[in-house]
Amino acid sequence: MLTALSILLDAISYGMVLFTISIGLSIMMGLMRVVNLAHGAFAMIGGYLASYALKTLGVSYPIAIIMAVVGTIIISIPFEVLLYRRIYRHSDALTQLLLTIGITFVIIGLANFTLGPTSKPIPLPAALSGPFDLGFRMIATHRLLVIACGLVTALALWLLIDKTEFGVRMRAAVDNGDMAESLGIRTQWIYSATFALAVGLAAFGGVLGAEMLPIEPFYALRYMVTFLVVVSVGGAGSILGALSASLFLGLADTTGKYLAPEFGEFFFYLAVILTVFLFPRGLLGRAH
Amino acid sequence: MAEEIIKYDMPRRGFPLQQEIFGLLTVAVVGAIGYFAFPDDLAFLTRLISITLLVLSLDLVTGYCGVATLGQAALFGVSAYAVGNACIAGITNPLILLAIGAFTGSIMGLISGALITRFQGLPQLVLSIAIGQLVSSLANKLSSLTGGSDGLSGITPAPIFGVFTFDMYSRTSYVFSLATLAVVMVLLLRFVRSPFGLLCRGIKDDSLRALMIGASAYPRLVVMYGVSGIVAGLGGALMAINTGVVGLDSVSFERSAEVLVMLVLGGAGNLWGALAGAVIFQIFEHIVSAANPFHWMTLVGLLLILIVIFAPRGLGHSIASLWSSFSQRRPGS
């Protein structure tokens, strides 16, 4: 019983990390129909920036997160203008796949060249690094923060996409770009803003999750598949779907690693194959 | 598109087997140049041929059928492991080992094809990745069969026909691999122009229309996957026979991604494009990654971005269209 509860807690915090990083990808894939394999690379850039801000500039943890998110968005602007604009509409999956894998390789190569192959620590403030007594078990305070951030992100995004003017315009631009344009919506601007949102979320998740997914040059490639799988299992574009998929896959992975560690990722991908087979559109995906 | 199929793929009049003989001669001549010009690099060229077979097999499903897959290395790696185990168990005749590789590859191809081609788009891609990762973590776990992260070693095949011993300069391996590649290339050149191959192209271009003329896509894609498994399996078998070692890298995600890059570089949907892409990429890699492996990664990334922007249908196609526009312009000017 206690083991089950421990697994559950770890699964939830791991799942929330997956969620905060993957939800940006889910928005890009569900709303903009872009298979962005470079998403993890932007999460990695966020992690590097936070590490730099904390260790070299010595700012506080919340400021470092903000700097990482804003900095990653600024870094991503040239990519958006020069490359992503070509693949927003009217391009097939293979083209998007190749272009974004290419971007990932370039970022990995440059990160390795300029920053070295070692992993970069993101030191936690004293308030977050200690344990927290839940009564039956101690849990790292940082994990509680991760869970809270995941929930807040989900709620905020739901409000943004379903309830605001921006969300309405965004969905219109995606569903029928030409029609939206003739109604006076500046679709290019909407697309760019959505891209910035997705990249910002990636950076946010990358910094928050650095305890569980350490920041190193191969981060982008190592977890690229994981993020893609979360989106596909949850159904692209669905916030609730991404949340449930993250928790489900977090559970499958954590349980597998607790009970049969030598099998590695086997149970994770078994769960993926079963889910994709039963729900080809994802757990809560909408039909397109 | 329709014009091109007529131009390149319809059996033309002329003497029979023209393309096949041309293919055989080209592979033989280029192979002979490699043999005599680079006698010290035969081990690398042998390895190049096995990977080239994997690229050809990927071309069958991606180029000719339009299936986006990032798990093709699973077919290659499982066959290599099967061949390695058979060889250790005492079946050392290289030709029988090749057959074992082809058989294992075809089974793997049929299984993964049956799973992957059920869907299209994102689910298809994710399934292919998941199958590849499943195989890769199993290979890591079943270390009694695969040697785990140490790799499966101690594969010593007997001489071919009892005469040609595998020497340390890889001369026998190279000729053996080159002969396999030539045979595969000839058979595939025939196969993709067969009614079945043309139908697969039709399914890729418009699966609904193919269905309307009575060709249901799914069983054909699965069969095509089986064929592609045979080719990948031969590649895996060659790798195991020639190097004597099978490592975890032969089932890795990186391998799958790399061969996709090679295919796209040369141009998917064309066997010559796949062949050229595989050869150019690997020679380039051999030279650059010797200098610095990370610069290699940056370069591959840049190359991919440039290809997508400037030559979305592969270098082969771009050169061909440049050539044709050049030769059309010449008489007028």
XYZ file of C-alpha atoms in Angstrom:
621
model
C 0.000 0.000 0.000
C 2.748 2.392 0.977
C 4.718 1.398 -2.134
C 1.662 2.017 -4.270
C 1.254 5.486 -2.754
C 4.944 6.236 -3.276
C 4.720 5.160 -6.903
C 1.616 7.276 -7.341
C 3.283 10.403 -5.925
C 6.376 10.003 -8.097
C 4.205 9.236 -11.097
C 2.143 12.371 -10.575
C 5.146 14.658 -10.247
C 6.884 13.050 -13.237
C 3.655 13.231 -15.208
C 3.293 16.923 -14.372
C 6.794 17.609 -15.679
C 5.901 15.795 -18.877
C 2.718 17.842 -19.051
C 4.297 21.284 -18.612
C 6.820 20.577 -21.344
C 4.550 18.706 -23.743
C 1.535 21.014 -23.614
C 3.363 23.575 -25.755
C 4.030 20.883 -28.347
C 0.425 19.752 -28.122
C -0.750 23.296 -28.873
C 1.584 23.539 -31.855
C 0.544 20.182 -33.225
C -3.136 20.373 -32.478
C -3.796 23.993 -33.340
C -1.071 24.803 -35.857
C -0.621 21.271 -37.282
C 3.148 21.431 -37.038
C 5.059 18.345 -35.890
C 7.748 20.248 -34.033
C 10.480 17.810 -33.071
C 12.643 20.755 -31.978
C 10.337 21.412 -29.024
C 12.705 19.676 -26.604
C 15.543 21.809 -27.929
C 13.714 24.948 -26.789
C 13.093 23.367 -23.376
C 16.820 22.714 -23.233
C 17.660 26.323 -24.132
C 15.378 27.417 -21.297
C 17.249 25.160 -18.922
C 20.629 26.521 -19.994
C 19.435 30.107 -19.585
C 18.059 29.405 -16.101
C 21.287 27.708 -15.109
C 23.268 30.703 -16.363
C 20.987 33.176 -14.603
C 21.136 31.311 -11.284
C 24.801 30.412 -11.208
C 26.501 33.313 -12.986
C 24.123 36.237 -12.465
C 22.985 34.984 -9.065
C 19.343 36.029 -9.379
C 16.555 34.368 -7.430
C 14.696 31.273 -8.653
C 11.452 32.953 -9.851
C 13.410 35.668 -11.689
C 15.543 32.976 -13.314
C 12.428 31.202 -14.584
C 11.093 34.432 -16.084
C 14.465 35.195 -17.672
C 14.627 31.680 -19.121
C 11.141 31.881 -20.617
C 11.603 35.355 -22.103
C 15.136 34.587 -23.268
C 14.055 31.382 -25.024
C 11.248 33.201 -26.806
C 13.720 35.857 -28.002
C 16.155 33.170 -29.190
C 13.341 31.393 -31.027
C 12.297 34.454 -33.033
C 14.837 34.024 -35.862
C 13.884 30.343 -36.123
C 10.243 31.321 -36.409
C 10.779 34.026 -38.991
C 13.233 32.147 -41.169
C 12.117 28.528 -40.899
C 8.835 27.794 -39.136
C 6.831 30.230 -41.258
C 7.490 27.975 -44.217
C 5.803 24.986 -42.625
C 2.758 26.466 -40.836
C 0.310 25.619 -43.560
C 0.405 23.578 -46.750
C 3.242 21.234 -45.919
C 3.347 17.507 -45.301
C 4.425 15.734 -42.141
C 7.714 14.471 -43.591
C 8.880 18.011 -44.449
C 8.059 19.255 -40.955
C 9.758 16.219 -39.450
C 12.973 16.768 -41.394
C 13.152 20.516 -40.896
C 12.596 20.279 -37.156
C 15.012 17.351 -36.727
C 17.528 19.500 -38.578
C 16.936 22.400 -36.191
C 17.331 20.017 -33.230
C 20.661 18.723 -34.544
C 21.990 22.232 -35.080
C 20.991 23.329 -31.564
C 22.504 20.188 -30.008
C 25.735 20.619 -31.948
C 26.047 24.284 -31.025
C 25.160 23.662 -27.363
C 27.786 20.963 -27.151
C 30.372 23.123 -28.860
C 29.808 26.270 -26.808
C 28.751 24.876 -23.411
C 30.469 21.516 -23.217
C 29.059 18.013 -22.873
C 28.433 18.031 -19.114
C 24.996 18.503 -17.573
C 24.199 21.951 -16.175
C 22.805 22.094 -12.640
C 19.878 24.327 -11.756
C 20.344 24.945 -8.013
C 17.098 25.148 -6.059
C 16.501 27.783 -3.372
C 16.535 26.573 0.229
C 12.757 26.731 0.518
C 12.312 24.246 -2.292
C 15.217 21.866 -1.803
C 14.109 20.437 1.537
C 11.666 17.607 2.139
C 8.012 18.128 2.989
C 6.191 15.857 5.431
C 2.957 14.507 3.997
C 2.211 12.426 7.098
C 2.924 9.030 5.582
C 5.922 9.960 3.509
C 8.428 12.713 2.891
C 8.339 14.342 -0.524
C 10.693 16.913 -1.992
C 9.060 20.347 -1.779
C 10.160 20.971 -5.337
C 7.910 18.147 -6.536
C 4.912 19.780 -4.903
C 5.781 23.004 -6.727
C 5.968 21.073 -9.992
C 2.523 19.559 -9.424
C 1.057 22.957 -8.548
C 2.638 24.614 -11.573
C 1.292 21.904 -13.841
C -2.243 22.403 -12.572
C -2.024 26.198 -12.826
C -0.644 25.953 -16.373
C -3.488 23.665 -17.429
C -6.102 26.001 -15.965
C -4.539 29.141 -17.437
C -4.255 27.608 -20.883
C -7.818 26.390 -20.817
C -8.970 29.910 -19.935
C -6.750 31.416 -22.635
C -7.817 29.140 -25.453
C -11.462 28.598 -24.625
C -12.476 31.864 -22.997
C -10.482 34.789 -24.384
C -10.677 36.805 -27.566
C -7.172 35.629 -28.453
C -8.225 31.994 -28.153
C -11.198 32.539 -30.441
C -9.018 34.245 -33.051
C -6.411 31.536 -32.764
C -8.895 28.734 -33.327
C -10.422 30.615 -36.240
C -7.025 31.203 -37.859
C -6.264 27.508 -37.562
C -9.578 26.087 -38.702
C -9.830 28.194 -41.815
C -6.915 30.552 -42.363
C -8.215 32.203 -45.522
C -11.644 32.864 -44.047
C -10.146 34.239 -40.834
C -7.909 36.546 -42.848
C -10.801 37.922 -44.849
C -12.600 38.610 -41.571
C -9.706 40.837 -40.594
C -7.780 38.500 -38.324
C -4.058 38.846 -38.831
C -3.279 35.141 -39.029
C 0.480 35.562 -39.338
C 0.522 37.459 -36.063
C -1.666 34.839 -34.395
C 0.593 32.052 -35.594
C 3.704 33.824 -34.334
C 2.107 34.515 -30.972
C 1.039 30.885 -30.624
C 4.548 29.756 -31.528
C 5.981 32.067 -28.863
C 3.495 30.673 -26.339
C 4.497 27.093 -27.154
C 8.202 27.874 -26.921
C 7.719 29.752 -23.656
C 5.872 26.793 -22.168
C 8.678 24.491 -23.307
C 11.263 26.647 -21.544
C 9.113 26.860 -18.397
C 8.749 23.071 -18.303
C 12.414 22.549 -19.060
C 13.478 24.629 -16.048
C 10.889 23.130 -13.694
C 11.643 19.570 -14.736
C 15.426 19.846 -14.666
C 15.557 17.810 -11.433
C 14.032 14.806 -13.195
C 15.175 15.441 -16.775
C 18.648 16.962 -16.347
C 19.769 19.652 -18.785
C 22.566 18.434 -21.068
C 23.331 18.804 -24.795
C 21.532 15.605 -25.833
C 18.414 16.544 -23.867
C 16.620 17.594 -27.041
C 17.151 14.235 -28.727
C 16.824 12.037 -25.644
C 13.362 13.242 -24.632
C 12.090 14.279 -28.077
C 10.339 10.948 -28.519
C 8.828 11.098 -25.034
C 7.215 14.494 -25.625
C 5.910 13.445 -29.029
C 4.446 10.300 -27.524
C 2.675 12.236 -24.757
C 1.008 14.482 -27.319
C 0.024 11.607 -29.535
C -1.420 9.563 -26.675
C -3.316 12.529 -25.293
C -4.597 13.774 -28.607
C -2.981 16.852 -30.135
C -4.495 20.161 -29.097
C -6.423 18.866 -26.094
C -5.280 20.253 -22.728
C -7.178 17.681 -20.709
C -5.937 14.965 -23.059
C -2.322 16.011 -22.588
C -2.856 16.111 -18.817
C -4.363 12.623 -18.662
C -1.772 11.220 -21.086
C 1.091 12.709 -19.049
C -0.264 11.220 -15.833
C -0.980 7.855 -17.460
C 2.426 7.592 -19.122
C 4.132 8.908 -16.000
C 2.412 6.112 -14.096
C 3.365 3.450 -16.663
C 6.985 4.588 -16.673
C 7.348 5.006 -12.904
C 5.640 1.678 -12.144
C 7.802 -0.091 -14.699
C 10.977 1.446 -13.266
C 9.993 0.602 -9.662
C 8.976 -2.988 -10.289
C 11.205 -4.062 -13.191
C 14.019 -1.508 -13.539
C 16.081 -3.689 -15.868
C 13.441 -3.413 -18.586
C 14.102 0.312 -19.015
C 11.554 1.999 -21.205
C 9.844 -1.229 -22.245
C 6.590 -0.727 -20.314
C 6.386 2.923 -21.289
C 6.389 2.069 -24.983
C 4.143 -0.960 -24.522
C 1.596 1.387 -22.957
C 2.079 3.753 -25.904
C 1.461 1.064 -28.516
C -1.663 -0.168 -26.744
C -3.090 3.333 -26.357
C -2.359 4.418 -29.900
C -4.025 1.244 -31.100
C -7.137 1.704 -29.016
C -7.350 5.491 -29.434
C -5.710 6.486 -32.731
C -6.802 10.093 -32.206
C -5.448 10.123 -28.682
C -7.292 9.730 -25.405
C -9.275 12.935 -25.781
C -8.337 14.099 -29.258
C -10.830 15.813 -31.505
C -11.583 14.504 -34.948
C -10.105 16.715 -37.642
C 3.463 13.420 -60.891
C 1.644 11.310 -63.471
C 3.977 12.497 -66.165
C 6.939 11.406 -64.162
C 5.668 7.903 -63.564
C 5.328 7.479 -67.282
C 8.713 9.011 -67.865
C 10.734 7.029 -65.380
C 8.896 3.919 -64.414
C 6.836 2.449 -67.199
C 8.544 -0.487 -68.899
C 9.792 1.066 -72.102
C 10.343 -0.676 -75.385
C 13.902 -1.523 -76.234
C 15.841 -4.564 -75.367
C 14.469 -6.421 -72.347
C 15.964 -6.017 -68.873
C 17.679 -2.781 -69.948
C 17.380 -1.102 -66.554
C 18.355 -4.246 -64.679
C 21.536 -4.727 -66.695
C 22.340 -1.029 -66.341
C 21.853 -1.342 -62.577
C 24.054 -4.403 -62.316
C 26.830 -2.771 -64.341
C 26.680 0.489 -62.402
C 26.929 -1.203 -59.004
C 29.710 -3.471 -60.245
C 31.742 -0.659 -61.812
C 31.387 1.739 -58.873
C 32.145 -1.138 -56.520
C 35.264 -2.071 -58.465
C 36.458 1.546 -58.392
C 35.961 1.516 -54.623
C 37.876 -1.756 -54.339
C 40.921 -0.638 -56.304
C 40.995 3.054 -55.342
C 40.572 2.636 -51.565
C 42.121 -0.735 -50.643
C 42.720 0.468 -47.070
C 39.113 1.528 -46.423
C 37.365 -1.695 -47.404
C 36.051 -2.277 -43.863
C 34.335 1.105 -43.984
C 32.994 0.498 -47.498
C 31.619 -2.880 -46.387
C 29.794 -1.243 -43.514
C 28.553 1.397 -45.940
C 26.970 -1.305 -48.092
C 25.013 -2.826 -45.200
C 23.613 0.576 -44.223
C 22.838 1.249 -47.881
C 20.628 -1.844 -47.910
C 18.752 -0.421 -44.920
C 18.247 2.865 -46.787
C 16.928 0.959 -49.820
C 14.470 -0.882 -47.587
C 13.309 2.401 -46.085
C 12.833 3.782 -49.582
C 10.416 0.942 -50.345
C 8.050 1.924 -47.525
C 8.656 5.679 -47.297
C 9.450 6.590 -50.873
C 7.154 4.207 -52.691
C 4.323 3.867 -50.162
C 4.470 7.176 -48.288
C 4.688 5.592 -44.823
C 6.509 7.965 -42.456
C 8.577 5.744 -40.176
C 11.293 6.374 -37.625
C 11.663 2.733 -36.591
C 13.224 1.039 -39.589
C 16.380 0.108 -37.663
C 14.336 -2.460 -35.736
C 14.107 -4.656 -38.855
C 17.827 -4.289 -39.444
C 18.922 -4.885 -35.864
C 16.706 -7.867 -35.094
C 17.972 -9.648 -38.210
C 21.558 -8.865 -37.271
C 20.991 -10.352 -33.801
C 19.269 -13.422 -35.275
C 22.170 -14.003 -37.659
C 24.683 -13.493 -34.876
C 22.957 -16.032 -32.658
C 22.606 -18.551 -35.479
C 26.299 -18.217 -36.236
C 27.274 -18.708 -32.597
C 24.940 -21.719 -32.444
C 26.904 -23.384 -35.236
C 25.265 -22.386 -38.542
C 28.306 -20.765 -40.099
C 27.643 -20.966 -43.849
C 27.450 -17.284 -44.926
C 24.791 -17.919 -47.572
C 22.515 -19.677 -45.083
C 23.169 -16.825 -42.642
C 22.055 -14.333 -45.299
C 18.891 -16.357 -45.773
C 18.264 -16.342 -42.023
C 18.688 -12.567 -42.011
C 16.256 -12.146 -44.893
C 13.715 -14.446 -43.259
C 13.893 -12.733 -39.847
C 13.690 -9.356 -41.558
C 10.606 -10.351 -43.490
C 8.861 -11.585 -40.325
C 9.775 -8.370 -38.488
C 8.640 -6.373 -41.505
C 5.274 -8.117 -41.658
C 4.671 -7.659 -37.928
C 5.675 -3.999 -37.772
C 3.979 -3.295 -41.104
C 0.760 -4.835 -39.843
C 0.881 -2.513 -36.824
C 2.201 0.682 -38.418
C 0.217 0.864 -41.647
C -3.096 0.553 -39.825
C -2.920 4.307 -39.241
C -1.766 7.435 -40.988
C -0.116 10.661 -39.955
C 0.895 11.196 -36.351
C -0.345 7.852 -34.895
C 1.622 6.070 -37.607
C 4.798 7.964 -36.819
C 4.442 7.425 -33.085
C 3.709 3.708 -33.520
C 6.824 3.289 -35.638
C 8.918 5.088 -33.012
C 7.341 3.063 -30.204
C 8.004 -0.260 -31.947
C 11.599 0.749 -32.542
C 12.049 1.756 -28.902
C 10.359 -1.432 -27.700
C 12.794 -3.549 -29.703
C 15.690 -1.428 -28.530
C 14.845 -1.790 -24.818
C 14.229 -5.528 -25.276
C 17.646 -5.841 -26.917
C 19.124 -4.119 -23.889
C 17.242 -6.395 -21.482
C 17.660 -9.821 -23.123
C 21.410 -9.762 -22.712
C 21.715 -13.568 -22.969
C 20.612 -13.242 -26.613
C 22.049 -9.843 -27.492
C 24.976 -9.300 -25.152
C 23.250 -6.181 -23.790
C 25.311 -3.020 -23.979
C 28.525 -4.999 -24.584
C 27.161 -6.199 -27.906
C 27.003 -9.706 -29.319
C 30.495 -10.829 -30.295
C 32.269 -13.983 -31.369
C 30.520 -14.294 -34.728
C 32.937 -16.182 -36.994
C 31.343 -17.330 -40.261
C 32.873 -20.115 -42.324
C 34.511 -19.383 -45.721
C 32.108 -18.718 -48.601
C 31.628 -21.963 -50.606
C 34.343 -23.334 -48.334
C 36.957 -21.412 -50.370
C 36.945 -17.670 -49.693
C 37.946 -16.966 -46.103
C 36.941 -13.687 -44.440
C 40.297 -11.928 -44.215
C 41.289 -9.055 -41.956
C 41.522 -6.624 -44.867
C 37.778 -7.166 -45.524
C 38.436 -8.091 -49.157
C 36.119 -11.091 -49.084
C 33.521 -9.211 -47.036
C 33.539 -6.350 -49.494
C 33.086 -8.497 -52.594
C 30.458 -10.596 -50.817
C 28.513 -7.477 -49.736
C 28.861 -5.852 -53.143
C 27.488 -8.978 -54.835
C 24.534 -9.006 -52.436
C 23.864 -5.324 -53.072
C 24.032 -5.832 -56.850
C 21.562 -8.729 -56.736
C 19.193 -6.814 -54.423
C 19.403 -3.718 -56.610
C 18.565 -5.664 -59.775
C 15.637 -7.435 -58.133
C 14.308 -4.208 -56.644
C 14.594 -2.303 -59.936
C 12.401 -5.023 -61.393
C 10.107 -5.120 -58.349
C 9.243 -1.397 -58.198
C 8.192 -1.454 -61.871
C 6.068 -4.548 -61.431
C 2.278 -4.093 -61.347
C 2.467 -4.488 -57.576
C 5.107 -1.770 -57.238
C 3.181 0.624 -59.456
C 0.024 -0.043 -57.458
C 1.894 0.868 -54.267
C 2.836 4.194 -55.861
C -0.788 4.671 -56.752
C -1.784 4.048 -53.149
C 0.789 6.597 -51.996
C -0.467 9.253 -54.389
C -4.184 8.700 -53.798
C -5.264 5.810 -51.615
C -8.958 6.588 -52.085
C -8.686 6.354 -55.835
C -6.696 3.139 -55.511
C -9.515 1.767 -53.404
C -12.001 2.773 -56.092
C -10.251 0.626 -58.682
C -10.387 -2.274 -56.282
C -6.988 -2.068 -54.602
C -7.294 -1.993 -50.862
C -4.231 -0.316 -49.364
C -3.642 -2.145 -46.093
C -2.717 -5.684 -47.276
C -0.449 -4.274 -49.987
C 1.364 -1.994 -47.585
C 1.905 -4.936 -45.228
C 3.347 -7.035 -48.075
C 5.565 -4.116 -49.090
C 6.742 -3.909 -45.488
C 7.592 -7.602 -45.658
C 9.711 -7.029 -48.771
C 11.383 -4.052 -47.171
C 12.086 -6.302 -44.166
C 13.881 -8.780 -46.438
C 16.158 -6.021 -47.747
C 16.798 -4.593 -44.276
C 17.389 -8.119 -42.980
C 20.037 -8.741 -45.638
C 21.723 -5.528 -44.541
C 21.642 -6.646 -40.911
C 22.980 -10.083 -41.831
C 25.877 -8.526 -43.766
C 26.672 -6.282 -40.819
C 26.783 -9.270 -38.443
C 28.788 -11.486 -40.826
C 31.330 -8.835 -41.799
C 32.034 -7.108 -38.518
C 31.560 -10.129 -36.256
C 29.859 -7.892 -33.677
C 26.276 -6.663 -33.278
C 25.848 -3.691 -30.969
C 22.838 -1.901 -29.511
C 23.380 0.920 -31.990
C 21.995 -1.281 -34.774
C 18.474 -1.049 -33.274
C 18.766 2.545 -32.037
C 16.507 5.483 -32.790
C 19.521 7.414 -34.034
C 20.120 4.780 -36.706
C 16.514 5.065 -37.888
C 16.715 8.848 -38.020
C 20.057 8.758 -39.820
C 18.855 6.481 -42.617
C 15.812 8.705 -43.099
C 18.173 11.640 -43.584
C 20.198 9.643 -46.122
C 17.042 8.736 -48.013
C 15.780 12.298 -48.135
C 19.195 13.582 -49.154
C 19.187 11.390 -52.248
C 15.483 11.646 -52.937
C 12.764 9.300 -51.689
C 10.794 7.291 -54.211
C 13.761 6.493 -56.383
C 16.112 3.560 -55.767
C 19.063 5.358 -57.359
C 18.393 8.377 -55.176
C 18.405 6.182 -52.074
C 21.638 4.541 -53.165
C 23.350 7.852 -53.937
C 22.090 9.477 -50.728
C 23.379 6.593 -48.619
C 26.803 6.620 -50.257
C 27.297 10.404 -50.232
C 26.079 10.831 -46.650
C 28.263 8.075 -45.239
C 31.435 9.128 -47.030
C 30.830 12.697 -45.884
C 30.188 11.459 -42.336
C 33.302 9.310 -42.405
C 35.444 12.339 -43.226
C 33.798 15.003 -41.061
C 33.072 12.993 -37.917
C 36.679 11.881 -37.858
C 37.479 15.546 -37.238
C 34.793 16.301 -34.624
C 31.562 14.338 -34.027
C 29.661 17.378 -32.749
C 30.458 19.495 -35.745
C 29.112 16.554 -37.692
C 25.770 16.884 -35.928
C 25.568 20.610 -36.646
C 26.445 19.960 -40.263
C 23.786 17.265 -40.672
C 21.239 19.618 -39.158
C 22.198 22.440 -41.517
C 22.161 20.037 -44.429
C 18.642 18.902 -43.538
C 17.358 22.463 -43.243
C 18.921 23.402 -46.571
C 17.496 20.329 -48.289
C 13.985 21.010 -47.002
C 14.173 24.614 -48.184
C 16.025 24.302 -51.490
C 15.669 20.692 -52.630
C 12.548 19.256 -50.980
C 12.509 16.250 -53.291
C 16.112 15.229 -52.825
C 19.386 16.163 -54.437
C 18.934 13.654 -57.260
C 15.687 15.223 -58.351
C 17.037 18.767 -58.128
C 20.089 17.907 -60.193
C 17.894 16.123 -62.736
C 15.552 19.103 -63.091
C 18.471 21.545 -63.260
C 19.970 19.385 -65.979
C 16.760 19.176 -67.964
C 16.129 22.934 -67.771
C 19.729 23.473 -68.812
C 19.527 21.139 -71.792
C 16.182 22.595 -72.822
C 17.524 26.110 -72.776
C 20.661 25.350 -74.741
C 19.242 24.927 -78.252
C 17.279 28.199 -77.965
C 20.149 30.380 -76.803
